[in-house]
C-alpha cells in the first residue's frame, strides 16, 4: 500500500488544522464547468506571477464535468498572464478543438490525454517548465523528506527517467501516465514537473508546492548535508500536508488575489 493510500485510510487518526471544509463540487454541471474554467484561468495568471511561463511551453488541463473524456486547456502561444476564461479550449479524445477559436499544443494533448485516461479520479493535470523544477529534474532522483511541506510528496511521486525529446507521440504520453500510476506527481528527467489533483485548485497548489520543494532541496544540498526526517516523521507530515482541503484553501488565497487585481481573467 502506498503512502497516498495510507493517507486516505488513516487521515482521521492524524491531527489536522481546523479549516472549514470547502465544497468539492458545484450543484450543477454548468456551475461546476464554470468553476473549473475560472480556477483554470486563475492558475495561469498565478503561474505567470511565479515565473512558470517559458515561451510556448507549459499547460494545465481540467476535465469537463459533463464529458469526462474531454478537457479544457490553455491555447497555444498565449502568455499565461493574458489567459482569460473565454480563451480556454475544449479538446476531445482525438485532440480536436470542440470549443474555442485557437489551436492547442500537441505535446499538451499527448501528455494530458494519457494521464486523464489512465486516472479517472483526476480532474486536473499541471505541467510547466520551471527553473527549479527543471534543475532538480536533471538530478534524476526523488525529493527527500527534509522539509515538512516537501512531505506532501513523500512516497507519493515518481521519477520518470526516460527522455526522448518533445512528447509528440501517444506512446510517450502513455509511458508517463503508466509511470505516474496512482501518485500525485512526477519528476520528468531533463524536462520538469507534473502534478495531478481531484480539483484544479489541488493540481495547481501541488505544482507550486513541488517546485518550492525542489528549490529548497537544491539550496539545502548546496549548503551541506540536510538531515532527513525519519520514516515516522515523514509519514506524519505527509498525512498532514497532503490534505486536499488544505490545498484548496492555499490556492484559493492566490486565486482571490487574481480575481481582485486582474478581473479580466473572468471575461
Tab-separated table of C-alpha atoms in Angstrom:
chain	number	residue	atom	x	y	z
A	1	UNK	CA	0.000	0.000	0.000
A	2	UNK	CA	1.394	3.409	-0.960
A	3	UNK	CA	1.643	6.333	1.433
A	4	UNK	CA	-1.136	8.016	-0.564
A	5	UNK	CA	-3.464	5.096	0.182
A	6	UNK	CA	-2.433	5.025	3.830
A	7	UNK	CA	-3.177	8.738	3.969
A	8	UNK	CA	-6.718	8.146	2.762
A	9	UNK	CA	-7.428	5.396	5.297
A	10	UNK	CA	-5.666	6.822	8.346
A	11	UNK	CA	-6.296	10.541	7.956
A	12	UNK	CA	-8.904	10.566	10.721
A	13	UNK	CA	-6.222	9.471	13.178
A	14	UNK	CA	-3.953	12.443	12.403
A	15	UNK	CA	-4.492	15.873	13.915
A	16	UNK	CA	-5.338	18.467	11.250
A	17	UNK	CA	-5.785	22.223	11.121
A	18	UNK	CA	-9.381	23.223	11.851
A	19	UNK	CA	-10.025	24.537	8.342
A	20	UNK	CA	-13.621	24.730	7.125
A	21	UNK	CA	-14.331	22.077	4.520
A	22	UNK	CA	-14.577	23.631	1.065
A	23	UNK	CA	-17.133	22.272	-1.379
A	24	UNK	CA	-15.593	19.666	-3.670
A	25	UNK	CA	-18.131	20.275	-6.443
A	26	UNK	CA	-20.835	22.677	-7.520
A	27	UNK	CA	-24.571	21.803	-7.508
A	28	UNK	CA	-24.989	21.649	-11.306
A	29	UNK	CA	-22.851	20.559	-14.253
A	30	UNK	CA	-22.959	24.084	-15.665
A	31	UNK	CA	-21.845	25.630	-12.381
A	32	UNK	CA	-19.082	23.053	-11.980
A	33	UNK	CA	-17.829	23.670	-15.530
A	34	UNK	CA	-17.693	27.419	-14.938
A	35	UNK	CA	-15.934	26.941	-11.615
A	36	UNK	CA	-13.280	24.710	-13.164
A	37	UNK	CA	-12.714	27.127	-16.040
A	38	UNK	CA	-12.380	30.091	-13.704
A	39	UNK	CA	-9.917	28.261	-11.484
A	40	UNK	CA	-8.012	27.101	-14.560
A	41	UNK	CA	-7.718	30.630	-15.935
A	42	UNK	CA	-6.628	31.854	-12.500
A	43	UNK	CA	-3.994	29.104	-12.397
A	44	UNK	CA	-2.289	30.505	-15.474
A	45	UNK	CA	-2.272	34.017	-14.021
A	46	UNK	CA	-0.793	32.683	-10.767
A	47	UNK	CA	1.793	30.653	-12.665
A	48	UNK	CA	2.757	33.801	-14.588
A	49	UNK	CA	3.273	35.629	-11.303
A	50	UNK	CA	5.603	32.860	-10.132
A	51	UNK	CA	7.576	32.924	-13.375
A	52	UNK	CA	6.464	29.490	-14.548
A	53	UNK	CA	5.991	30.685	-18.117
A	54	UNK	CA	8.602	29.618	-20.672
A	55	UNK	CA	7.639	30.795	-24.147
A	56	UNK	CA	5.041	28.474	-25.643
A	57	UNK	CA	5.752	25.687	-23.116
A	58	UNK	CA	3.544	24.660	-20.228
A	59	UNK	CA	-0.062	23.573	-19.944
A	60	UNK	CA	-2.703	22.863	-17.328
A	61	UNK	CA	-5.892	20.937	-18.049
A	62	UNK	CA	-9.259	20.447	-16.349
A	63	UNK	CA	-11.581	17.566	-17.142
A	64	UNK	CA	-15.035	18.621	-18.334
A	65	UNK	CA	-17.665	17.576	-15.755
A	66	UNK	CA	-20.244	16.598	-18.398
A	67	UNK	CA	-17.948	14.957	-20.942
A	68	UNK	CA	-15.214	13.267	-18.844
A	69	UNK	CA	-13.180	12.223	-21.900
A	70	UNK	CA	-12.733	15.869	-22.853
A	71	UNK	CA	-10.687	18.534	-21.107
A	72	UNK	CA	-10.154	22.297	-21.055
A	73	UNK	CA	-6.662	23.622	-21.760
A	74	UNK	CA	-4.808	26.846	-22.482
A	75	UNK	CA	-4.467	27.886	-26.146
A	76	UNK	CA	-1.168	27.625	-27.973
A	77	UNK	CA	1.184	30.637	-27.807
A	78	UNK	CA	-0.846	32.807	-25.427
A	79	UNK	CA	1.155	34.086	-22.454
A	80	UNK	CA	-0.047	32.789	-19.104
A	81	UNK	CA	-0.523	36.357	-17.844
A	82	UNK	CA	-3.088	37.075	-20.582
A	83	UNK	CA	-5.247	33.970	-20.467
A	84	UNK	CA	-8.951	34.531	-19.760
A	85	UNK	CA	-11.821	32.118	-19.258
A	86	UNK	CA	-13.012	32.802	-22.796
A	87	UNK	CA	-9.599	31.788	-24.206
A	88	UNK	CA	-9.750	28.218	-22.874
A	89	UNK	CA	-10.143	25.380	-25.367
A	90	UNK	CA	-12.209	22.217	-25.014
A	91	UNK	CA	-10.358	19.254	-26.525
A	92	UNK	CA	-11.929	15.902	-27.424
A	93	UNK	CA	-10.457	12.402	-27.357
A	94	UNK	CA	-8.786	12.823	-30.752
A	95	UNK	CA	-7.207	16.163	-29.883
A	96	UNK	CA	-9.721	18.210	-31.850
A	97	UNK	CA	-10.835	21.625	-30.594
A	98	UNK	CA	-14.562	21.380	-29.774
A	99	UNK	CA	-14.878	24.853	-28.277
A	100	UNK	CA	-12.537	27.780	-28.785
A	101	UNK	CA	-11.071	29.794	-31.622
A	102	UNK	CA	-7.387	28.898	-31.320
A	103	UNK	CA	-5.196	25.814	-31.651
A	104	UNK	CA	-3.674	23.697	-28.915
A	105	UNK	CA	-0.212	22.374	-28.160
A	106	UNK	CA	0.354	18.843	-29.488
A	107	UNK	CA	2.573	17.929	-26.563
A	108	UNK	CA	-0.137	19.133	-24.183
A	109	UNK	CA	-2.616	16.733	-25.738
A	110	UNK	CA	-0.465	13.618	-25.592
A	111	UNK	CA	0.670	14.156	-22.005
A	112	UNK	CA	-2.648	15.268	-20.565
A	113	UNK	CA	-4.975	12.977	-22.508
A	114	UNK	CA	-2.907	9.973	-21.424
A	115	UNK	CA	-2.963	10.960	-17.755
A	116	UNK	CA	-6.678	11.813	-17.805
A	117	UNK	CA	-7.464	8.500	-19.487
A	118	UNK	CA	-5.374	6.472	-17.065
A	119	UNK	CA	-6.619	8.331	-13.968
A	120	UNK	CA	-10.419	8.774	-13.930
A	121	UNK	CA	-10.058	10.158	-10.377
A	122	UNK	CA	-8.014	13.104	-11.658
A	123	UNK	CA	-9.774	16.354	-12.555
A	124	UNK	CA	-6.717	18.470	-13.360
A	125	UNK	CA	-3.134	17.996	-14.557
A	126	UNK	CA	-0.439	20.684	-14.329
A	127	UNK	CA	2.865	20.752	-16.183
A	128	UNK	CA	5.232	23.666	-16.719
A	129	UNK	CA	8.925	24.262	-17.336
A	130	UNK	CA	10.090	25.989	-14.173
A	131	UNK	CA	13.654	26.911	-13.261
A	132	UNK	CA	13.915	24.940	-10.038
A	133	UNK	CA	11.783	22.051	-11.268
A	134	UNK	CA	13.976	21.545	-14.316
A	135	UNK	CA	17.180	21.963	-12.341
A	136	UNK	CA	16.082	19.297	-9.892
A	137	UNK	CA	14.805	17.055	-12.703
A	138	UNK	CA	18.335	16.930	-14.107
A	139	UNK	CA	19.434	15.051	-10.978
A	140	UNK	CA	17.124	12.116	-11.764
A	141	UNK	CA	16.227	11.493	-8.132
A	142	UNK	CA	13.120	11.878	-5.960
A	143	UNK	CA	12.518	14.592	-3.412
A	144	UNK	CA	13.886	13.794	0.033
A	145	UNK	CA	11.870	14.319	3.235
A	146	UNK	CA	13.823	17.291	4.548
A	147	UNK	CA	11.034	19.894	4.934
A	148	UNK	CA	7.519	19.281	6.254
A	149	UNK	CA	5.852	20.771	3.161
A	150	UNK	CA	8.013	18.601	0.904
A	151	UNK	CA	6.446	15.596	2.581
A	152	UNK	CA	3.221	16.218	0.702
A	153	UNK	CA	5.071	14.159	-1.925
A	154	UNK	CA	6.652	11.592	0.393
A	155	UNK	CA	6.200	8.183	-1.262
A	156	UNK	CA	3.641	9.947	-3.459
A	157	UNK	CA	5.661	10.927	-6.523
A	158	UNK	CA	7.783	9.203	-9.141
A	159	UNK	CA	10.811	9.947	-11.289
A	160	UNK	CA	10.204	9.388	-14.989
A	161	UNK	CA	13.775	8.665	-16.011
A	162	UNK	CA	13.330	8.290	-19.747
A	163	UNK	CA	13.918	11.142	-22.177
A	164	UNK	CA	13.037	11.168	-25.865
A	165	UNK	CA	12.704	14.864	-26.579
A	166	UNK	CA	9.356	16.598	-27.014
A	167	UNK	CA	6.305	14.487	-26.181
A	168	UNK	CA	4.819	14.281	-29.668
A	169	UNK	CA	3.526	10.705	-29.681
A	170	UNK	CA	0.823	8.849	-27.779
A	171	UNK	CA	3.270	6.179	-26.596
A	172	UNK	CA	5.362	8.748	-24.743
A	173	UNK	CA	2.307	10.209	-23.003
A	174	UNK	CA	1.165	6.716	-22.077
A	175	UNK	CA	4.599	5.921	-20.661
A	176	UNK	CA	4.433	8.987	-18.396
A	177	UNK	CA	0.911	8.092	-17.255
A	178	UNK	CA	1.950	4.499	-16.588
A	179	UNK	CA	4.966	5.556	-14.539
A	180	UNK	CA	2.852	8.076	-12.583
A	181	UNK	CA	0.461	5.333	-11.533
A	182	UNK	CA	-1.664	6.377	-8.557
A	183	UNK	CA	0.784	9.045	-7.339
A	184	UNK	CA	0.125	12.773	-7.255
A	185	UNK	CA	3.254	13.985	-9.053
A	186	UNK	CA	6.115	13.107	-11.357
A	187	UNK	CA	9.592	14.495	-11.917
A	188	UNK	CA	10.300	14.200	-15.639
A	189	UNK	CA	14.057	13.839	-16.173
A	190	UNK	CA	15.570	16.724	-18.190
A	191	UNK	CA	12.050	18.139	-18.555
A	192	UNK	CA	10.235	19.377	-15.457
A	193	UNK	CA	7.396	18.644	-13.054
A	194	UNK	CA	3.875	17.272	-13.413
A	195	UNK	CA	1.163	17.198	-10.743
A	196	UNK	CA	-2.432	15.979	-10.632
A	197	UNK	CA	-5.414	16.681	-8.409
A	198	UNK	CA	-9.065	15.941	-7.881
A	199	UNK	CA	-9.706	19.630	-8.454
A	200	UNK	CA	-7.964	22.380	-10.393
A	201	UNK	CA	-7.022	24.021	-7.118
A	202	UNK	CA	-5.287	20.902	-5.851
A	203	UNK	CA	-3.270	20.249	-9.009
A	204	UNK	CA	-2.182	23.897	-9.128
A	205	UNK	CA	-1.207	24.037	-5.452
A	206	UNK	CA	0.691	20.752	-5.612
A	207	UNK	CA	2.635	22.119	-8.563
A	208	UNK	CA	3.562	25.307	-6.701
A	209	UNK	CA	4.440	23.314	-3.587
A	210	UNK	CA	6.534	20.807	-5.530
A	211	UNK	CA	8.503	23.500	-7.340
A	212	UNK	CA	9.254	25.110	-3.979
A	213	UNK	CA	10.294	21.733	-2.576
A	214	UNK	CA	12.752	21.375	-5.443
A	215	UNK	CA	14.129	24.837	-4.729
A	216	UNK	CA	14.511	24.120	-1.010
A	217	UNK	CA	16.306	20.845	-1.623
A	218	UNK	CA	18.668	22.434	-4.132
A	219	UNK	CA	19.506	25.127	-1.556
A	220	UNK	CA	19.913	22.637	1.296
A	221	UNK	CA	22.106	20.301	-0.757
A	222	UNK	CA	24.274	23.237	-1.843
A	223	UNK	CA	24.729	24.355	1.781
A	224	UNK	CA	25.622	20.972	3.219
A	225	UNK	CA	24.079	17.607	4.003
A	226	UNK	CA	20.462	18.135	5.085
A	227	UNK	CA	19.084	15.914	7.842
A	228	UNK	CA	16.394	13.534	6.619
A	229	UNK	CA	13.177	13.044	8.537
A	230	UNK	CA	12.605	9.602	9.975
A	231	UNK	CA	10.024	7.374	8.314
A	232	UNK	CA	7.579	8.127	11.136
A	233	UNK	CA	8.133	11.887	10.881
A	234	UNK	CA	7.843	11.925	7.097
A	235	UNK	CA	4.704	9.771	7.140
A	236	UNK	CA	3.047	12.059	9.686
A	237	UNK	CA	3.989	15.161	7.683
A	238	UNK	CA	2.660	13.547	4.521
A	239	UNK	CA	-0.703	12.827	6.094
A	240	UNK	CA	-0.988	16.444	7.233
A	241	UNK	CA	0.496	18.371	4.296
A	242	UNK	CA	-1.059	16.260	1.544
A	243	UNK	CA	-4.516	17.283	2.747
A	244	UNK	CA	-6.679	18.152	-0.277
A	245	UNK	CA	-8.842	20.643	1.608
A	246	UNK	CA	-5.723	22.499	2.767
A	247	UNK	CA	-4.513	22.602	-0.830
A	248	UNK	CA	-7.795	24.141	-1.969
A	249	UNK	CA	-7.575	26.768	0.772
A	250	UNK	CA	-3.952	27.575	-0.109
A	251	UNK	CA	-4.639	28.016	-3.799
A	252	UNK	CA	-7.811	29.962	-3.041
A	253	UNK	CA	-5.737	32.723	-1.452
A	254	UNK	CA	-3.753	33.127	-4.671
A	255	UNK	CA	-6.792	32.896	-6.950
A	256	UNK	CA	-8.664	35.532	-4.924
A	257	UNK	CA	-5.804	37.977	-5.493
A	258	UNK	CA	-6.004	37.350	-9.222
A	259	UNK	CA	-9.777	37.811	-9.325
A	260	UNK	CA	-9.477	41.087	-7.394
A	261	UNK	CA	-6.425	42.541	-9.147
A	262	UNK	CA	-6.945	41.135	-12.653
A	263	UNK	CA	-10.732	40.893	-13.109
A	264	UNK	CA	-10.386	40.494	-16.884
A	265	UNK	CA	-9.356	36.889	-16.197
A	266	UNK	CA	-13.077	36.108	-15.835
A	267	UNK	CA	-14.010	37.532	-19.250
